[in-house]
C-alpha cells in the first residue's frame, strides 16, 4: 500500500512545475508543514540582511534613508506584495503588526462609513470564528467609536447584514480549520447591504489568489511571516482601495503618514495614497529581510501555487485515509476545493502528545488546543513525498499514542 502511494508521490513530484522552488529555501530533511505559522527561510536572505546591517547601516549610516531606499520601503514593498493579493500599485503599504493594521482598517472603515456613507449605521460585524486578535481589536474599536460589535459566523453573514451594518471584518481562511470563505460573494453581499468589507488575508496571501481589486474589497490586512516567508515578526500590510484613499482617515496618523514629514509642522496633513496608512519609523531590518524574501516569487504564478496547494492537500488526505485507521482522526478542513485554504486540520484524541511525537520524528506541524493538529502546505517548498511521509509517520504515532484507546 505504502509503496504505491510513495510511487504516486514520486510521480507527482516529478511532474510538479514548482518543484524547483524548494532549492531557494534553507531546508533540511524535516517535513516542514508549519509554513502557515512561520514560513521557511529563503536561502539568500541572510546575505542580504548582512549587507543591510554591515554596509547600509554600518558604512552609509544615516545616508541609507535616501541612498538605500529605507524611507520609501513601506510603499515599495507594498507594491511587491500587491500582485500576490490581486491589487494594483499604490494601494498596499507595509508596516506594523497585523493587529495594528486591523485597528487602522476597522476604525478607518467606520470613519469612511461616517464620512462618505451613512453615519447612523451602528454595527460592526466580526467573524465569530476569527483569529482572536481581530475580535479583540474590533471590540475595542467598537467601544471607541460608539458602535455595537456583532459576532457572526461567516456562513451566517449574508443573513446578518442589514441597514445598520457599517463594517464587516472577515478572515479569508479560518486559522483553525483551514476553511476558505467566499471573498467574492461575501464582499458583494456586504456591499449590497451598503457596508464596507475588511478582510484578514493572513492565511491566504501567498497560498491562493485573493483578487482584492477584482472583487472590490474596501480594506484588507495580512501578515508576511506565513506563506510570504518574511521571517519571525516581519511587518504586516494594509490595503486601502484607491477609491477610498482620499477619505481614509487613519486612527494612527503618525508623522510617517504626513504629506511632508520633515516639515515637522504641528498641523497634521495626510499624505496621498497608501502612504497615509504608515505610522512611525519603519523597522528597517525586518522590512528589508521581507523585501529580500519576496524574490522567491519572481516568475511564480499564484494560480499554479493554488493548483499545487489543492493537489498537495488532496494527496495528504488520500494518504491519511489509507494509512490511518477509521475513526482515529476527523478532518475539520472541507473537502470541497472552493472551501479549502492551504492547510489540513485534523481533530484527534491526545493531540498534544501526537504532535510532540510527530515533531520528534521530523514532521513539523502544530497544535491548536485542545485537539487540533494543523498541517500547513506551502507549495513553494513542500512536495508530495513530504505529504506521504507526514501521513505515514502520523499513522505510526497514532498507533503508539492511542494504543488501547478505542477508535471513535
Ligand atoms: C488570521 C490572523 N490574523 C491576525 C494574526 C495576528 O497577527 P499579528 O501577530 O501580526 O498581529 C494572525 C496570526 O497568526 C492570524 O493568523
Coordinates of C-alpha atoms and ligand atoms in Angstrom, one line a residue:
X1 CA 0.0 0.0 0.0
X2 CA 2.6 2.4 1.3
X3 CA 4.8 1.7 -1.7
X4 CA 2.0 2.6 -4.2
X5 CA 1.4 6.0 -2.5
X6 CA 5.1 6.6 -2.3
X7 CA 5.3 5.8 -6.0
X8 CA 2.4 8.2 -6.7
X9 CA 4.2 10.9 -4.7
X10 CA 7.4 10.5 -6.7
X11 CA 5.4 10.8 -10.0
X12 CA 3.6 13.9 -8.7
X13 CA 6.9 15.4 -7.6
X14 CA 8.4 14.7 -11.0
X15 CA 5.6 16.5 -12.8
X16 CA 5.5 19.4 -10.4
X17 CA 6.3 22.7 -12.2
X18 CA 7.0 24.4 -8.8
X19 CA 9.4 21.7 -7.6
X20 CA 12.4 23.8 -8.4
X21 CA 11.5 26.5 -5.9
X22 CA 12.4 24.3 -3.0
X23 CA 16.1 24.8 -3.5
X24 CA 15.6 28.5 -2.9
X25 CA 14.9 27.8 0.8
X26 CA 17.1 26.7 3.7
X27 CA 15.5 23.4 4.4
X28 CA 16.8 20.0 5.7
X29 CA 15.2 16.5 5.8
X30 CA 12.4 17.7 8.1
X31 CA 9.0 17.7 6.6
X32 CA 8.1 21.3 7.4
X33 CA 4.3 21.7 7.5
X34 CA 4.3 24.8 9.6
X35 CA 4.6 27.5 6.9
X36 CA 1.1 28.6 7.8
X37 CA 2.6 29.8 11.0
X38 CA 6.2 30.7 10.2
X39 CA 7.4 30.4 6.6
X40 CA 10.8 28.8 5.9
X41 CA 13.9 31.0 5.4
X42 CA 14.7 31.8 1.7
X43 CA 18.4 30.9 1.4
X44 CA 19.6 34.2 0.1
X45 CA 18.1 36.3 2.9
X46 CA 20.9 36.1 5.4
X47 CA 23.4 37.6 3.0
X48 CA 21.0 40.4 2.1
X49 CA 20.4 41.2 5.8
X50 CA 24.1 41.1 6.4
X51 CA 24.5 43.7 3.7
X52 CA 21.8 45.9 5.2
X53 CA 23.5 45.7 8.6
X54 CA 27.2 46.0 7.7
X55 CA 27.1 48.2 4.6
X56 CA 23.8 50.2 4.6
X57 CA 23.8 50.8 8.4
X58 CA 27.5 50.2 9.3
X59 CA 29.0 52.3 6.4
X60 CA 26.4 54.5 4.9
X61 CA 24.7 55.1 8.3
X62 CA 22.1 57.8 8.0
X63 CA 22.6 58.3 4.3
X64 CA 20.8 55.0 3.8
X65 CA 17.4 56.5 4.5
X66 CA 17.7 58.0 1.0
X67 CA 20.6 56.2 -0.7
X68 CA 19.5 52.6 0.3
X69 CA 15.8 53.4 -0.2
X70 CA 14.9 52.9 3.5
X71 CA 12.4 55.8 3.7
X72 CA 10.3 54.5 0.8
X73 CA 10.5 50.8 1.7
X74 CA 6.9 50.5 3.2
X75 CA 5.2 51.5 -0.1
X76 CA 7.9 49.9 -2.3
X77 CA 7.5 46.6 -0.6
X78 CA 3.7 47.1 -0.6
X79 CA 3.9 47.2 -4.4
X80 CA 5.8 43.9 -4.4
X81 CA 3.1 42.2 -2.3
X82 CA 0.2 43.8 -4.3
X83 CA 0.2 41.4 -7.3
X84 CA 0.2 38.5 -4.9
X85 CA -3.2 39.7 -3.5
X86 CA -4.6 41.0 -6.7
X87 CA -4.0 44.7 -6.1
X88 CA -2.8 47.3 -8.5
X89 CA 0.1 49.5 -7.4
X90 CA -0.2 52.3 -4.8
X91 CA -2.7 50.6 -2.5
X92 CA -0.7 48.4 -0.2
X93 CA 1.7 49.7 2.5
X94 CA 3.9 47.5 4.7
X95 CA 4.5 48.2 8.4
X96 CA 3.4 47.4 12.0
X97 CA 1.8 44.1 13.0
X98 CA -1.4 42.6 11.6
X99 CA -3.1 43.5 14.9
X100 CA -2.2 47.2 14.5
X101 CA -3.4 47.2 10.9
X102 CA -6.7 45.6 11.9
X103 CA -7.1 48.6 14.1
X104 CA -6.3 51.1 11.3
X105 CA -8.6 49.2 8.9
X106 CA -11.6 48.8 11.2
X107 CA -11.6 52.4 12.6
X108 CA -10.7 53.7 9.2
X109 CA -13.7 51.8 7.7
X110 CA -16.0 53.2 10.3
X111 CA -14.8 56.7 9.6
X112 CA -15.2 56.1 5.8
X113 CA -18.8 55.0 6.5
X114 CA -19.4 58.1 8.6
X115 CA -17.8 60.4 6.0
X116 CA -19.0 59.0 2.8
X117 CA -21.8 56.6 3.7
X118 CA -24.5 56.6 6.3
X119 CA -23.2 57.9 9.7
X120 CA -26.2 56.4 11.5
X121 CA -25.2 52.8 10.9
X122 CA -24.4 51.2 14.3
X123 CA -22.9 47.8 13.8
X124 CA -19.5 46.2 13.2
X125 CA -20.0 42.6 12.2
X126 CA -17.0 40.4 13.1
X127 CA -16.2 36.9 12.1
X128 CA -17.2 34.9 15.2
X129 CA -14.6 32.3 14.3
X130 CA -11.9 34.9 13.8
X131 CA -8.3 34.7 14.9
X132 CA -8.7 36.2 18.4
X133 CA -6.7 39.4 17.8
X134 CA -9.1 40.7 15.2
X135 CA -12.0 40.1 17.6
X136 CA -10.3 41.9 20.5
X137 CA -9.4 44.8 18.4
X138 CA -12.8 45.1 16.7
X139 CA -14.3 45.1 20.2
X140 CA -12.0 48.0 21.3
X141 CA -12.7 49.8 18.0
X142 CA -16.5 49.4 18.6
X143 CA -16.1 50.9 22.2
X144 CA -14.0 53.8 21.0
X145 CA -16.4 54.7 18.1
X146 CA -19.6 54.1 20.0
X147 CA -20.6 51.2 17.7
X148 CA -22.0 47.8 18.5
X149 CA -19.9 44.6 17.9
X150 CA -21.9 41.7 16.4
X151 CA -20.0 38.4 16.2
X152 CA -21.4 36.3 13.3
X153 CA -20.1 33.0 11.7
X154 CA -19.1 33.8 8.1
X155 CA -21.8 31.4 6.8
X156 CA -24.5 33.5 8.6
X157 CA -23.0 36.8 7.5
X158 CA -25.4 37.4 4.5
X159 CA -28.4 37.0 6.7
X160 CA -27.0 39.2 9.5
X161 CA -26.2 42.1 7.2
X162 CA -28.7 44.9 7.3
X163 CA -29.3 48.7 7.2
X164 CA -27.4 49.1 10.5
X165 CA -24.2 47.4 9.3
X166 CA -21.3 49.8 8.9
X167 CA -18.4 47.4 8.5
X168 CA -17.8 43.6 8.3
X169 CA -14.4 42.2 9.3
X170 CA -13.9 38.6 8.0
X171 CA -10.9 36.2 7.9
X172 CA -10.3 34.9 4.4
X173 CA -9.1 31.5 5.7
X174 CA -10.0 30.2 9.2
X175 CA -6.8 29.8 11.1
X176 CA -8.0 26.7 13.0
X177 CA -9.9 24.7 10.4
X178 CA -8.4 25.9 7.2
X179 CA -11.8 26.7 5.8
X180 CA -11.7 29.2 2.9
X181 CA -14.5 31.8 3.0
X182 CA -16.0 33.1 -0.2
X183 CA -14.5 36.5 -0.5
X184 CA -16.2 37.5 -3.8
X185 CA -19.7 36.6 -2.7
X186 CA -19.4 37.9 0.8
X187 CA -17.9 41.1 -0.3
X188 CA -20.8 41.5 -2.8
X189 CA -23.3 40.8 0.0
X190 CA -21.6 43.3 2.3
X191 CA -21.7 46.0 -0.4
X192 CA -25.3 45.1 -1.3
X193 CA -26.1 46.0 2.4
X194 CA -24.3 49.3 1.9
X195 CA -21.5 48.4 4.3
X196 CA -17.7 48.2 3.9
X197 CA -15.7 44.9 3.7
X198 CA -12.5 44.5 5.6
X199 CA -10.6 41.2 5.0
X200 CA -7.8 39.5 7.0
X201 CA -5.6 37.7 4.5
X202 CA -3.1 36.2 6.9
X203 CA -3.8 32.6 5.8
X204 CA -4.5 33.2 2.2
X205 CA -1.9 35.6 0.8
X206 CA 0.8 33.6 -0.9
X207 CA -1.3 30.4 -0.9
X208 CA -4.2 31.3 -3.2
X209 CA -5.5 34.0 -5.5
X210 CA -7.2 36.8 -3.5
X211 CA -8.3 39.3 -6.1
X212 CA -8.7 42.4 -3.9
X213 CA -9.3 44.8 -6.8
X214 CA -11.3 42.4 -8.9
X215 CA -13.8 41.8 -6.1
X216 CA -14.0 45.4 -4.9
X217 CA -12.7 44.8 -1.4
X218 CA -12.6 48.0 0.6
X219 CA -9.7 47.4 3.1
X220 CA -7.6 44.4 3.9
X221 CA -4.7 43.4 6.2
X222 CA -2.4 40.5 6.3
X223 CA 0.9 39.2 7.8
X224 CA 4.0 38.4 5.9
X225 CA 5.6 35.7 8.1
X226 CA 3.5 32.8 6.9
X227 CA 3.2 32.0 3.2
X228 CA 5.2 35.1 2.3
X229 CA 8.2 33.8 4.3
X230 CA 9.2 37.3 5.6
X231 CA 10.7 36.0 8.9
X232 CA 9.6 36.0 12.5
X233 CA 7.6 39.1 13.3
X234 CA 8.1 40.6 9.8
X235 CA 5.9 43.6 9.2
X236 CA 2.3 43.2 8.1
X237 CA 0.5 45.2 5.4
X238 CA -2.6 47.3 4.9
X239 CA -4.6 47.6 1.6
X240 CA -6.7 50.7 1.1
X241 CA -8.6 50.6 -2.2
X242 CA -7.7 53.5 -4.3
X243 CA -11.3 54.8 -4.4
X244 CA -11.2 55.2 -0.6
X245 CA -7.8 56.7 -0.2
X246 CA -8.7 60.4 -0.3
X247 CA -11.3 59.9 2.5
X248 CA -9.3 57.3 4.5
X249 CA -8.7 58.9 7.9
X250 CA -6.2 56.8 9.8
X251 CA -6.7 56.5 13.6
X252 CA -2.9 56.4 13.9
X253 CA -1.8 59.5 12.0
X254 CA 1.9 59.3 12.8
X255 CA 4.5 61.5 11.2
X256 CA 5.4 59.0 8.6
X257 CA 2.0 59.4 7.0
X258 CA 2.2 63.2 6.9
X259 CA 2.4 64.7 3.4
X260 CA 5.6 66.4 4.3
X261 CA 7.1 64.6 7.4
X262 CA 10.3 66.7 7.5
X263 CA 8.3 70.0 7.6
X264 CA 7.7 69.0 11.2
X265 CA 4.6 71.0 11.4
X266 CA 2.2 70.8 14.3
X267 CA -0.8 70.5 12.0
X268 CA -1.4 67.1 10.5
X269 CA -2.0 66.8 6.8
X270 CA -2.3 63.2 5.5
X271 CA -0.1 62.1 2.6
X272 CA -1.9 61.0 -0.5
X273 CA -2.3 57.3 -1.4
X274 CA -1.4 54.2 0.6
X275 CA 1.3 56.1 2.4
X276 CA -1.4 57.5 4.7
X277 CA -1.5 54.0 6.2
X278 CA 2.0 54.4 7.6
X279 CA 2.5 55.4 11.3
X280 CA 6.1 55.8 12.6
X281 CA 9.7 54.9 11.7
X282 CA 9.6 51.5 9.9
X283 CA 11.5 48.5 11.3
X284 CA 14.1 48.5 8.6
X285 CA 15.9 45.3 9.4
X286 CA 12.7 43.2 9.3
X287 CA 11.3 45.2 6.4
X288 CA 14.3 44.6 4.2
X289 CA 14.5 40.9 5.2
X290 CA 10.9 40.7 3.9
X291 CA 11.8 42.5 0.7
X292 CA 14.6 40.1 0.0
X293 CA 12.3 37.1 0.8
X294 CA 9.8 38.3 -1.8
X295 CA 12.4 37.5 -4.5
X296 CA 11.3 33.9 -4.4
X297 CA 8.0 35.0 -6.1
X298 CA 9.7 36.2 -9.2
X299 CA 8.2 34.4 -12.2
X300 CA 5.8 32.4 -10.0
X301 CA 2.1 32.5 -10.8
X302 CA -0.3 32.4 -7.8
X303 CA -2.6 30.2 -9.9
X304 CA 0.0 27.5 -10.1
X305 CA 0.6 27.8 -6.4
X306 CA -3.1 27.3 -5.8
X307 CA -3.3 24.3 -8.1
X308 CA -0.4 22.7 -6.3
X309 CA -1.8 23.5 -2.9
X310 CA -5.0 21.8 -3.7
X311 CA -3.2 18.8 -5.2
X312 CA -1.0 18.5 -2.1
X313 CA -3.8 18.7 0.4
X314 CA -5.9 16.2 -1.6
X315 CA -3.0 13.8 -1.7
X316 CA -2.3 14.2 2.0
X317 CA -5.9 13.4 2.8
X318 CA -5.7 10.4 0.5
X319 CA -2.7 9.1 2.3
X320 CA -4.3 9.8 5.7
X321 CA -7.4 7.9 4.6
X322 CA -5.3 4.9 3.6
X323 CA -2.8 4.8 6.4
X324 CA -4.8 5.9 9.5
X325 CA -7.4 3.5 10.8
X326 CA -11.0 4.8 10.6
X327 CA -12.2 6.9 13.5
X328 CA -8.7 8.0 14.7
X329 CA -8.8 11.5 13.1
X330 CA -11.5 13.7 11.7
X331 CA -10.7 16.4 9.2
X332 CA -12.1 19.8 10.1
X333 CA -11.0 21.1 6.7
X334 CA -13.6 21.0 4.0
X335 CA -13.2 18.5 1.2
X336 CA -14.6 20.9 -1.5
X337 CA -11.8 22.8 -3.1
X338 CA -13.8 26.0 -3.1
X339 CA -13.8 26.0 0.7
X340 CA -10.3 24.9 1.4
X341 CA -7.3 27.0 2.2
X342 CA -3.7 25.6 2.2
X343 CA -3.8 23.6 5.5
X344 CA -5.4 20.5 6.8
X345 CA -6.7 20.4 10.3
X346 CA -7.2 17.0 11.9
X347 CA -9.0 16.5 15.2
X348 CA -7.8 13.6 17.3
X349 CA -7.5 12.4 20.8
X350 CA -4.3 13.1 22.7
X351 CA -3.4 15.7 20.1
X352 CA -0.6 17.4 22.2
X353 CA 1.2 14.1 22.6
X354 CA 0.7 13.2 19.0
X355 CA 2.1 16.5 17.7
X356 CA 5.1 16.2 20.1
X357 CA 6.0 12.8 18.7
X358 CA 5.4 13.9 15.1
X359 CA 7.9 16.8 15.6
X360 CA 10.4 14.5 17.3
X361 CA 10.2 12.3 14.2
X362 CA 10.8 15.1 11.8
X363 CA 7.2 16.0 10.8
X364 CA 6.6 19.6 12.0
X365 CA 3.0 20.8 12.1
X366 CA 1.4 22.5 15.1
X367 CA -1.3 22.2 17.6
X368 CA -4.3 24.3 18.3
X369 CA -5.5 23.3 21.8
X370 CA -7.2 21.2 22.8
X371 CA -7.4 18.7 20.0
X372 CA -6.5 20.1 16.6
X373 CA -3.4 19.1 14.6
X374 CA -2.6 21.6 11.9
X375 CA -0.6 20.8 8.8
X376 CA 0.3 23.7 6.5
X377 CA 1.2 23.0 2.9
X378 CA 3.4 25.7 1.4
X379 CA 3.5 24.9 -2.3
X380 CA 6.9 26.6 -2.9
X381 CA 8.8 24.1 -0.8
X382 CA 6.5 21.2 0.3
X383 CA 6.4 18.2 -2.1
X384 CA 4.2 15.2 -2.5
X385 CA 6.8 12.9 -0.9
X386 CA 6.6 15.2 2.2
X387 CA 2.8 14.7 2.3
X388 CA 3.1 10.9 2.1
X389 CA 5.8 10.8 4.8
X390 CA 3.8 13.0 7.1
X391 CA 0.7 10.8 6.8
X392 CA 2.8 7.6 7.3
X393 CA 4.5 9.0 10.4
X394 CA 1.2 10.2 11.7
X395 CA -0.2 6.7 11.4
X396 CA 2.7 5.3 13.3
X397 CA 2.5 7.9 16.0
X398 CA -1.3 7.5 16.4
X399 CA -0.9 3.7 16.7
X400 CA 1.6 4.3 19.6
X401 CA -0.2 7.1 21.4
X402 CA -3.7 5.7 21.1
X403 CA -2.8 2.1 21.7
X404 CA -5.5 0.7 24.0
X405 CA -7.9 3.6 23.4
X406 CA -10.9 2.5 21.3
X407 CA -11.4 4.4 18.0
X408 CA -14.3 6.8 17.8
Ligands
LIG1 C1 -5.8 35.4 10.8 C2 -4.8 36.1 11.6 N1 -4.9 37.4 12.0 C3 -4.1 38.0 12.8 C4 -3.0 37.4 13.3 C5 -2.1 38.1 14.2 O1 -1.1 38.9 13.6 P1 0.0 39.7 14.4 O2 0.6 38.9 15.4 O3 0.9 40.0 13.2 O4 -0.6 41.0 14.9 C6 -2.7 36.0 12.9 C7 -1.5 35.4 13.4 O5 -1.3 34.2 13.3 C8 -3.7 35.4 12.1 O6 -3.5 34.1 11.8

